């Protein structure tokens, strides 16, 4: 009996059980679908990188002897939808079994559930679902672990450390004595630190640029892309990161500078999210290097890195599957403002924002603190509608897939889930941005004042956010203390701050 196996664009795991042997009765299907390129306005580099990675995956497997049906975006009779292409091929090829790997996104999960129902009901095709063999947890593991209790990353992370014996001592205590070394991983940017120049593997983009001529997209693209489009390239980037940047990752993971977009970050999220490499092998590589180089790599650095992948990455995925589809509609703070137009150009006088936005638009990349404490922070303080914030984040970043983007944006960054993911809103005035970066030095705005014409907008907006959400946060143990300071301001000062914030919001386009 002939079997059709679907591979989605983010399921490029060459080590999957499926590909271990060549079977002449199996046809692999990959579809470049218009529906996937247009459900949000994607960054052009993201569209091109995914298609390039899909094509190189097809070439590799074809070379290994597997049979492929690859439907390019510009195929003449293309329906534009994955589900319709599946049905078409099932009919054409007299398929008896249809198999797919669990999609990571709710949208595709629903689409494939409906398709398989139709295939089995009307064409009597047997349908099978496989795990992607990528994550360290199952979709519902977080839900089972917490039950009705509050989700907290730290507990889930510790559970996974024990479960997989990662960074654990023989007596089942955390290696080094502590579970968490966050305090040591918060060094501010220092102009004296040396950051080695990245060695990117550049691929020309011409052919694919033409393919997307009529697709609505955002961001910029040059003559080549730097993002890894094969497992081979992903492994080269992994090794480069571990040998050249890992040492600085821990201490400087929250630092930001105008002079370098990547600092000591791994830039592995695209490789991970498209499954070209697995989270376990990245963790193993980092721990292996730490063990051989304990004089260079601190326990705080290796723990800080493992926490991002074993902790945050698995945690946000668990929340996604526990809370979808309702999660994508939550708006706990009832925020309604529109996104300012400069989100698509970076044309603002706020240096931190302008730098982070321009970098996002030219590279499809910003690191975690730029996403959270510069861009996300400002959107939250201004009261922007989380639907619009989500859509922007889902489009702009090279690694943006809804299962990871949504909990990070709507939950961690915008607190629209009312604290399901984070125990407090991530907000700050200029103080934090100035402490962690060199942005304020060259800014039009004055980081030290709140209500002058040239005062840093974050300063009044920070207090206004707290004031307008007092009933929601005053008793929050992690942020409630700020109200003591707010209450110490005179009535006149409070009014001035709130009036300044109101003007900033209404005149946001000119900031
Ligand atoms: P590094 O800083 O080197 O971290 C190593 C790896 O840890 C990353 O590659 C990533 O796989 C993982 N990781 C770190 N933090 C997180 C996190 N909070 N959630 C999940 N994984 C994490 N990450 C995405 O992969 N896709 C997204 O769409 C995405 N959207 C985000 C939106 C907002 C508002 C925020 C605050 C964060 C978002 N993140 C997202 C998390 C994080 O910013 C990126 O994973 C990271 O910046 C990718 O760069 P890197 O590979 O250099 O990461
Ligand atoms: Fe950003 Fe304000 Fe600093 Fe300017 S002064 S860089 S707007 S935090």
Coordinates of C-alpha atoms and ligand atoms in Angstrom, one line a residue:
X1 CA 0.0 0.0 0.0
X2 CA 1.3 3.5 -0.9
X3 CA 1.9 5.9 2.0
X4 CA 2.0 9.7 1.7
X5 CA 4.0 11.4 4.4
X6 CA 3.7 15.2 4.9
X7 CA 6.7 17.3 6.0
X8 CA 5.9 20.8 7.1
X9 CA 8.4 23.7 6.5
X10 CA 9.4 23.7 10.2
X11 CA 9.8 19.9 10.4
X12 CA 13.3 19.6 8.9
X13 CA 14.6 16.9 11.2
X14 CA 16.7 14.7 9.1
X15 CA 17.3 12.4 12.1
X16 CA 13.6 11.5 12.4
X17 CA 12.7 7.9 12.5
X18 CA 10.9 8.3 9.1
X19 CA 14.1 8.8 7.2
X20 CA 16.2 6.0 8.7
X21 CA 15.4 3.7 5.8
X22 CA 14.4 4.2 2.2
X23 CA 11.0 2.7 1.4
X24 CA 9.8 2.6 -2.2
X25 CA 6.2 2.7 -1.1
X26 CA 6.6 6.0 0.7
X27 CA 6.2 9.3 -1.0
X28 CA 7.2 12.4 1.0
X29 CA 5.3 15.6 0.4
X30 CA 6.4 19.2 0.9
X31 CA 4.2 22.1 -0.1
X32 CA 5.2 25.8 -0.5
X33 CA 1.7 27.1 0.4
X34 CA 0.5 30.6 -0.3
X35 CA -1.8 30.3 2.8
X36 CA 1.4 29.9 4.9
X37 CA 3.1 32.8 3.4
X38 CA 0.2 35.1 3.9
X39 CA -1.5 34.4 7.3
X40 CA 0.6 37.3 8.6
X41 CA 2.9 39.8 6.9
X42 CA 6.2 37.9 7.3
X43 CA 9.7 39.4 7.1
X44 CA 11.0 38.7 3.6
X45 CA 14.2 37.1 5.1
X46 CA 12.0 34.7 7.0
X47 CA 10.0 33.6 3.9
X48 CA 13.1 33.1 1.8
X49 CA 15.1 31.3 4.6
X50 CA 12.2 28.9 5.2
X51 CA 11.8 28.1 1.5
X52 CA 15.5 27.7 1.0
X53 CA 15.7 25.4 4.0
X54 CA 12.8 23.3 2.7
X55 CA 14.4 23.0 -0.7
X56 CA 17.7 22.0 0.7
X57 CA 16.0 19.4 2.9
X58 CA 14.2 18.0 -0.2
X59 CA 17.6 17.8 -2.1
X60 CA 19.3 16.0 0.8
X61 CA 16.5 13.4 1.2
X62 CA 16.2 12.9 -2.6
X63 CA 19.9 12.3 -2.7
X64 CA 19.5 9.7 0.0
X65 CA 17.0 7.8 -2.3
X66 CA 13.7 8.9 -0.8
X67 CA 10.8 9.7 -3.2
X68 CA 9.5 13.2 -3.1
X69 CA 6.6 15.3 -4.3
X70 CA 7.6 18.9 -3.9
X71 CA 5.0 21.5 -4.7
X72 CA 6.7 24.9 -5.4
X73 CA 4.8 28.1 -4.7
X74 CA 4.5 29.0 -8.4
X75 CA 3.3 25.6 -9.6
X76 CA 0.6 26.2 -12.3
X77 CA -2.4 24.4 -10.7
X78 CA -1.3 25.1 -7.1
X79 CA -4.4 25.4 -4.8
X80 CA -2.4 27.5 -2.4
X81 CA -3.3 25.3 0.5
X82 CA -1.5 22.4 2.1
X83 CA -4.7 20.4 2.8
X84 CA -5.9 20.7 -0.8
X85 CA -2.6 19.5 -2.2
X86 CA -2.7 16.5 0.1
X87 CA -6.2 15.5 -1.1
X88 CA -5.1 16.0 -4.7
X89 CA -2.1 13.7 -4.4
X90 CA -4.0 11.1 -2.4
X91 CA -6.4 10.8 -5.3
X92 CA -3.7 11.0 -8.0
X93 CA -1.4 8.4 -6.5
X94 CA -4.0 6.1 -5.0
X95 CA -2.6 6.5 -1.5
X96 CA -3.7 4.0 1.2
X97 CA -2.0 5.6 4.2
X98 CA -1.5 9.3 5.0
X99 CA 0.9 10.2 7.8
X100 CA 2.0 13.5 9.3
X101 CA 4.1 14.7 12.2
X102 CA 2.3 16.7 15.0
X103 CA 2.4 20.4 13.9
X104 CA 3.6 22.9 16.4
X105 CA 1.0 25.5 15.5
X106 CA -2.6 25.3 16.4
X107 CA -3.7 26.6 13.0
X108 CA -2.1 23.7 11.2
X109 CA -3.1 21.2 13.8
X110 CA -6.7 22.0 13.1
X111 CA -6.2 22.0 9.4
X112 CA -4.6 18.6 9.4
X113 CA -7.2 17.1 11.8
X114 CA -9.9 18.3 9.4
X115 CA -8.1 16.9 6.4
X116 CA -7.5 13.5 7.9
X117 CA -11.1 13.2 8.9
X118 CA -12.1 13.9 5.3
X119 CA -9.5 11.5 4.0
X120 CA -10.7 8.7 6.2
X121 CA -14.4 9.4 5.9
X122 CA -14.6 9.9 2.1
X123 CA -11.5 8.2 0.6
X124 CA -11.2 5.5 3.3
X125 CA -7.5 6.4 3.7
X126 CA -5.8 5.2 6.9
X127 CA -4.3 8.3 8.7
X128 CA -1.4 8.2 11.2
X129 CA 0.1 10.9 13.4
X130 CA 3.8 10.8 14.5
X131 CA 5.7 12.8 17.1
X132 CA 8.3 15.2 15.6
X133 CA 10.9 13.7 18.0
X134 CA 12.2 17.3 18.6
X135 CA 11.0 18.6 22.0
X136 CA 12.0 17.3 25.4
X137 CA 8.4 17.4 26.6
X138 CA 5.1 16.3 25.1
X139 CA 2.5 18.8 24.2
X140 CA 0.4 18.2 27.4
X141 CA 3.3 17.6 29.8
X142 CA 3.1 21.1 31.4
X143 CA -0.7 20.9 31.9
X144 CA -0.3 17.5 33.6
X145 CA 2.6 18.7 35.7
X146 CA 0.8 21.8 37.0
X147 CA -2.8 20.6 37.0
X148 CA -4.8 23.5 38.4
X149 CA -1.8 25.2 40.0
X150 CA -0.2 28.4 38.7
X151 CA 2.3 27.8 35.9
X152 CA 5.9 28.8 36.8
X153 CA 8.9 28.2 34.6
X154 CA 11.3 27.6 37.5
X155 CA 9.4 24.5 38.7
X156 CA 9.0 23.0 35.3
X157 CA 12.6 23.6 34.5
X158 CA 13.8 21.9 37.7
X159 CA 11.5 19.0 36.9
X160 CA 13.2 18.7 33.5
X161 CA 16.7 19.0 34.9
X162 CA 16.0 16.0 37.2
X163 CA 14.1 14.1 34.5
X164 CA 16.9 14.3 32.0
X165 CA 19.7 14.4 34.5
X166 CA 21.0 17.7 33.1
X167 CA 23.5 19.7 35.2
X168 CA 22.8 17.5 38.2
X169 CA 25.2 16.1 40.8
X170 CA 25.2 12.5 41.8
X171 CA 23.1 13.2 44.9
X172 CA 20.4 14.6 42.7
X173 CA 21.1 18.2 43.7
X174 CA 21.8 20.9 41.1
X175 CA 25.4 21.1 39.9
X176 CA 27.2 23.9 41.7
X177 CA 24.6 24.0 44.5
X178 CA 22.1 26.4 43.0
X179 CA 19.3 26.0 40.5
X180 CA 19.5 29.5 39.3
X181 CA 22.4 31.9 38.7
X182 CA 20.4 34.7 37.1
X183 CA 22.0 37.3 39.5
X184 CA 25.4 36.6 37.9
X185 CA 24.1 36.8 34.4
X186 CA 23.1 40.5 34.4
X187 CA 26.2 42.4 33.5
X188 CA 25.7 45.8 31.8
X189 CA 27.2 46.5 28.5
X190 CA 30.8 47.6 28.7
X191 CA 32.6 49.1 25.7
X192 CA 35.8 47.3 26.7
X193 CA 34.4 43.9 26.0
X194 CA 35.7 42.3 22.8
X195 CA 33.1 40.6 20.6
X196 CA 34.4 38.6 17.7
X197 CA 33.1 39.3 14.2
X198 CA 30.5 36.7 13.1
X199 CA 31.4 34.4 10.2
X200 CA 28.1 34.0 8.3
X201 CA 27.6 31.6 5.5
X202 CA 26.0 33.8 2.9
X203 CA 23.5 32.4 0.3
X204 CA 22.4 34.4 -2.7
X205 CA 18.7 35.3 -2.7
X206 CA 17.9 36.3 -6.3
X207 CA 15.7 33.4 -7.5
X208 CA 13.6 33.4 -4.4
X209 CA 13.3 37.2 -4.3
X210 CA 11.4 37.0 -7.6
X211 CA 9.1 34.3 -6.3
X212 CA 7.9 36.6 -3.5
X213 CA 7.5 39.7 -5.7
X214 CA 3.7 39.7 -5.1
X215 CA 3.6 38.4 -1.6
X216 CA 3.0 41.1 1.1
X217 CA 6.0 41.1 3.4
X218 CA 7.9 43.3 5.8
X219 CA 11.6 44.1 6.5
X220 CA 14.6 44.3 4.2
X221 CA 16.8 41.9 2.3
X222 CA 20.1 42.3 0.5
X223 CA 21.8 40.1 -2.0
X224 CA 22.3 37.2 0.4
X225 CA 20.9 35.7 3.6
X226 CA 22.8 34.6 6.6
X227 CA 20.3 32.3 8.3
X228 CA 21.2 28.6 8.2
X229 CA 19.3 26.6 5.6
X230 CA 20.6 23.1 6.3
X231 CA 21.6 20.9 9.3
X232 CA 25.2 21.1 8.1
X233 CA 25.1 24.9 8.4
X234 CA 23.3 24.8 11.7
X235 CA 26.0 22.6 13.1
X236 CA 28.7 25.0 11.9
X237 CA 26.9 27.9 13.6
X238 CA 26.4 25.8 16.8
X239 CA 30.2 25.0 17.0
X240 CA 31.1 28.7 16.2
X241 CA 28.8 29.9 19.0
X242 CA 30.1 27.4 21.5
X243 CA 33.8 28.0 20.8
X244 CA 33.7 31.8 20.3
X245 CA 30.7 33.4 22.1
X246 CA 29.4 31.0 24.8
X247 CA 31.9 32.3 27.3
X248 CA 30.3 35.8 27.2
X249 CA 26.7 34.5 26.9
X250 CA 26.1 34.2 30.6
X251 CA 27.3 37.6 31.9
X252 CA 26.2 39.6 29.0
X253 CA 22.9 37.9 28.0
X254 CA 20.8 41.0 29.0
X255 CA 23.3 43.6 27.7
X256 CA 22.5 45.8 24.6
X257 CA 24.7 48.0 22.5
X258 CA 24.5 50.1 19.3
X259 CA 27.8 48.6 18.1
X260 CA 26.8 44.9 17.9
X261 CA 23.4 43.3 17.2
X262 CA 24.2 39.8 18.4
X263 CA 26.7 40.3 21.3
X264 CA 27.2 36.8 22.7
X265 CA 23.9 35.3 21.7
X266 CA 23.7 31.9 19.9
X267 CA 21.5 32.9 16.9
X268 CA 20.3 29.3 16.9
X269 CA 16.6 29.9 17.2
X270 CA 15.9 29.5 13.5
X271 CA 17.8 26.2 13.3
X272 CA 16.0 25.0 16.4
X273 CA 12.5 26.1 15.4
X274 CA 12.8 24.5 12.0
X275 CA 14.2 21.4 13.7
X276 CA 17.4 21.4 11.7
X277 CA 19.0 20.8 15.1
X278 CA 17.5 19.5 18.3
X279 CA 17.4 21.2 21.7
X280 CA 19.0 18.2 23.3
X281 CA 22.1 18.2 21.0
X282 CA 22.5 22.0 21.6
X283 CA 22.4 21.4 25.4
X284 CA 24.8 18.5 25.2
X285 CA 27.2 20.5 23.1
X286 CA 27.2 23.4 25.6
X287 CA 27.6 21.1 28.6
X288 CA 30.3 19.0 26.9
X289 CA 32.3 22.2 26.2
X290 CA 31.7 23.5 29.8
X291 CA 33.1 20.2 31.2
X292 CA 36.3 20.5 29.1
X293 CA 36.7 24.2 29.7
X294 CA 35.5 24.8 33.3
X295 CA 38.3 27.4 33.7
X296 CA 36.7 29.5 30.9
X297 CA 33.0 28.8 31.2
X298 CA 31.3 29.5 34.5
X299 CA 28.5 27.3 35.9
X300 CA 26.4 30.5 35.7
X301 CA 26.9 30.7 32.0
X302 CA 26.1 27.1 31.2
X303 CA 23.1 27.1 33.5
X304 CA 21.9 30.4 32.0
X305 CA 22.0 28.9 28.5
X306 CA 20.4 25.6 29.4
X307 CA 17.7 27.5 31.2
X308 CA 16.7 29.3 28.0
X309 CA 16.4 26.0 26.0
X310 CA 15.3 23.4 28.5
X311 CA 13.5 25.9 30.6
X312 CA 11.9 28.8 28.7
X313 CA 11.5 27.1 25.3
X314 CA 9.7 24.0 26.6
X315 CA 7.7 26.0 29.1
X316 CA 6.3 28.5 26.6
X317 CA 5.4 25.6 24.3
X318 CA 3.6 23.8 27.1
X319 CA 1.6 27.0 27.9
X320 CA 0.7 27.3 24.2
X321 CA -0.9 23.9 24.0
X322 CA -2.5 24.2 27.4
X323 CA -4.2 27.5 26.7
X324 CA -4.9 27.6 22.9
X325 CA -7.1 28.7 21.2
X326 CA -8.4 31.1 23.9
X327 CA -4.9 32.4 24.6
X328 CA -4.6 34.3 21.3
X329 CA -7.6 36.4 22.2
X330 CA -6.6 37.5 25.8
X331 CA -6.4 41.2 26.6
X332 CA -6.3 41.3 30.4
X333 CA -5.3 45.0 30.5
X334 CA -7.9 46.0 27.9
X335 CA -5.3 47.7 25.8
X336 CA -6.6 49.4 22.6
X337 CA -4.1 51.7 21.1
X338 CA -2.8 51.3 17.6
X339 CA 0.8 50.4 16.8
X340 CA 2.7 53.5 15.7
X341 CA 3.7 53.6 12.0
X342 CA 7.4 53.8 12.9
X343 CA 7.3 50.1 13.9
X344 CA 7.8 49.4 10.2
X345 CA 10.6 51.9 9.6
X346 CA 12.4 52.5 12.9
X347 CA 12.0 56.3 12.3
X348 CA 11.7 57.5 15.8
X349 CA 13.9 59.8 17.9
X350 CA 14.0 57.2 20.7
X351 CA 17.5 55.8 20.2
X352 CA 16.9 52.5 21.9
X353 CA 13.7 51.9 19.9
X354 CA 15.1 53.1 16.7
X355 CA 18.1 50.9 17.0
X356 CA 16.2 47.8 18.0
X357 CA 13.6 48.3 15.3
X358 CA 16.0 49.0 12.5
X359 CA 18.0 45.9 13.5
X360 CA 14.8 43.8 13.5
X361 CA 13.9 45.1 10.1
X362 CA 17.3 44.7 8.5
X363 CA 18.3 41.4 10.2
X364 CA 15.0 39.8 11.2
X365 CA 16.7 39.4 14.5
X366 CA 16.7 41.1 17.9
X367 CA 17.8 39.5 21.1
X368 CA 15.6 38.7 24.0
X369 CA 16.1 42.0 26.0
X370 CA 15.6 44.2 22.9
X371 CA 12.3 42.3 22.3
X372 CA 11.2 42.4 25.9
X373 CA 12.6 45.5 27.6
X374 CA 12.8 47.9 24.7
X375 CA 10.1 47.2 22.1
X376 CA 7.7 45.1 24.1
X377 CA 8.0 47.3 27.2
X378 CA 7.2 50.4 25.2
X379 CA 4.1 48.8 23.5
X380 CA 2.8 47.7 26.9
X381 CA 3.4 51.1 28.5
X382 CA 1.6 52.9 25.6
X383 CA -1.4 50.6 25.9
X384 CA -1.2 49.0 22.4
X385 CA -3.7 46.3 21.4
X386 CA -2.0 42.9 21.9
X387 CA -3.5 41.6 18.7
X388 CA -1.5 44.2 16.8
X389 CA 1.6 43.6 18.9
X390 CA 1.4 39.9 18.3
X391 CA 0.9 40.3 14.6
X392 CA 4.1 42.4 14.4
X393 CA 6.2 40.0 16.4
X394 CA 4.9 37.0 14.5
X395 CA 5.9 38.6 11.2
X396 CA 9.2 40.3 11.9
X397 CA 11.5 37.7 13.5
X398 CA 13.3 34.9 11.7
X399 CA 12.4 32.5 14.5
X400 CA 8.7 33.6 14.8
X401 CA 6.4 30.6 14.9
X402 CA 3.2 31.0 16.8
X403 CA 3.8 28.4 19.4
X404 CA 6.8 30.3 20.7
X405 CA 6.0 33.9 19.6
X406 CA 2.5 34.0 21.2
X407 CA 3.3 33.1 24.8
X408 CA 6.4 35.3 24.7
X409 CA 4.5 38.3 23.3
X410 CA 1.0 38.1 24.6
X411 CA 2.1 36.5 27.9
X412 CA 5.6 37.5 29.0
X413 CA 5.8 40.8 27.2
X414 CA 2.3 42.2 27.1
X415 CA 0.8 40.6 30.3
X416 CA -2.4 40.1 28.3
X417 CA -2.8 36.7 29.8
X418 CA -3.2 38.2 33.3
X419 CA -0.1 36.5 34.6
X420 CA -0.5 32.9 33.4
X421 CA 3.1 32.9 32.2
X422 CA 4.8 35.7 34.1
X423 CA 4.4 36.7 37.7
X424 CA 4.6 40.5 36.9
X425 CA 4.5 42.8 33.9
X426 CA 8.0 43.4 32.4
X427 CA 8.1 47.2 32.4
X428 CA 10.7 49.8 33.2
X429 CA 11.6 53.4 32.8
X430 CA 14.8 54.7 31.1
X431 CA 16.7 53.5 34.2
X432 CA 16.9 49.9 33.2
X433 CA 17.6 50.6 29.5
X434 CA 20.4 52.9 30.5
X435 CA 21.9 50.4 32.9
X436 CA 22.0 47.6 30.4
X437 CA 23.0 49.5 27.2
X438 CA 24.8 52.4 25.6
X439 CA 21.6 53.6 23.9
X440 CA 20.7 56.6 26.1
X441 CA 24.1 58.3 25.5
X442 CA 23.2 59.2 22.0
X443 CA 19.5 59.8 22.4
X444 CA 17.5 62.9 21.6
X445 CA 15.6 62.4 24.8
X446 CA 16.8 63.0 28.3
X447 CA 16.8 59.8 30.4
X448 CA 16.8 61.7 33.7
X449 CA 13.5 63.7 33.5
X450 CA 9.8 62.8 33.3
X451 CA 7.8 65.8 32.2
X452 CA 10.0 68.1 30.2
X453 CA 9.5 68.6 26.5
X454 CA 12.5 66.3 25.8
X455 CA 12.0 63.9 28.7
X456 CA 12.5 60.2 27.9
X457 CA 9.0 58.9 27.0
X458 CA 9.5 55.7 29.0
X459 CA 9.7 57.7 32.2
X460 CA 6.2 59.2 32.3
X461 CA 4.6 56.2 30.5
X462 CA 6.0 53.9 33.2
X463 CA 4.3 55.7 36.0
X464 CA 1.1 56.3 34.0
X465 CA 0.9 52.5 33.3
X466 CA 1.2 51.8 37.0
X467 CA -1.4 54.4 37.9
X468 CA -3.9 53.3 35.3
X469 CA -3.6 49.7 36.4
X470 CA -3.4 50.3 40.1
X471 CA -6.2 47.9 41.0
X472 CA -4.4 45.1 39.1
X473 CA -0.9 45.5 40.4
X474 CA -0.9 47.2 43.8
X475 CA -0.9 44.0 45.7
X476 CA 1.5 42.2 43.3
X477 CA 4.5 41.2 45.5
X478 CA 6.9 41.7 42.6
X479 CA 5.9 45.2 41.5
X480 CA 3.5 46.5 44.2
X481 CA 6.4 48.3 45.9
X482 CA 6.5 50.8 43.1
X483 CA 3.2 52.3 44.3
X484 CA 5.0 53.4 47.5
X485 CA 7.1 55.7 45.3
X486 CA 4.1 56.8 43.2
X487 CA 2.2 57.7 46.4
X488 CA 5.1 59.8 47.5
X489 CA 4.9 62.1 44.5
X490 CA 2.8 65.2 45.1
X491 CA -0.7 65.4 43.6
X492 CA 0.6 68.1 41.2
X493 CA 3.5 65.9 40.1
X494 CA 1.3 62.9 39.5
X495 CA -1.1 64.9 37.4
X496 CA 1.8 66.3 35.3
X497 CA 3.2 62.8 34.7
X498 CA -0.2 61.5 33.6
X499 CA -0.9 64.5 31.4
X500 CA 2.5 64.1 29.8
X501 CA 1.9 60.4 29.2
X502 CA -1.5 61.2 27.7
X503 CA 0.1 63.6 25.2
X504 CA 2.8 61.1 24.3
X505 CA 0.2 58.5 23.5
X506 CA -1.9 60.8 21.4
X507 CA 1.1 62.1 19.6
X508 CA 3.0 58.8 19.3
X509 CA 3.6 59.0 15.6
X510 CA 6.0 61.9 16.2
X511 CA 8.0 60.5 19.0
Ligands
LIG1 P1 19.9 33.0 22.7 O1 19.8 34.2 23.5 O2 21.2 32.6 22.3 O3 19.1 31.8 23.5 C1 19.4 30.5 23.2 C2 18.1 29.8 22.8 O4 17.2 29.7 23.9 C3 17.3 30.5 21.7 O5 17.8 30.2 20.4 C4 15.9 30.0 21.9 O6 15.7 28.8 21.3 C5 15.8 29.7 23.4 N1 15.1 30.8 24.1 C6 15.6 31.8 24.8 N2 14.6 32.5 25.4 C7 13.5 31.9 25.0 C8 12.1 32.2 25.3 N3 11.7 33.3 26.0 N4 11.2 31.4 24.7 C9 11.6 30.4 24.0 N5 12.8 30.1 23.7 C10 13.8 30.8 24.2 N6 11.8 33.1 20.4 C11 11.6 32.3 19.3 O7 12.2 31.3 19.1 N7 10.6 32.7 18.5 C12 9.8 33.8 18.7 O8 8.9 34.1 17.9 C13 10.1 34.6 19.8 N8 9.4 35.7 20.1 C14 9.6 36.5 21.2 C15 8.9 37.6 21.4 C16 9.1 38.4 22.6 C17 8.2 39.6 22.9 C18 10.1 38.0 23.4 C19 10.4 38.8 24.7 C20 10.9 36.9 23.2 C21 10.7 36.1 22.1 N9 11.4 34.9 21.8 C22 11.1 34.2 20.7 C23 12.5 34.5 22.7 C24 13.9 35.0 22.4 O9 13.9 36.3 22.4 C25 14.5 34.3 21.2 O10 14.4 32.9 21.3 C26 16.0 34.7 21.1 O11 16.1 36.1 21.1 C27 16.6 34.1 19.8 O12 17.9 34.5 19.6 P2 19.1 33.5 19.9 O13 18.9 32.2 19.2 O14 20.3 34.2 19.7 O15 18.9 33.2 21.5
LIG2 FE1 15.5 55.0 25.1 FE2 14.8 56.9 26.8 FE3 17.3 56.0 26.7 FE4 16.3 57.5 24.7 S1 16.6 58.2 26.8 S2 17.6 55.6 24.6 S3 14.2 56.8 24.6 S4 15.5 54.9 27.3

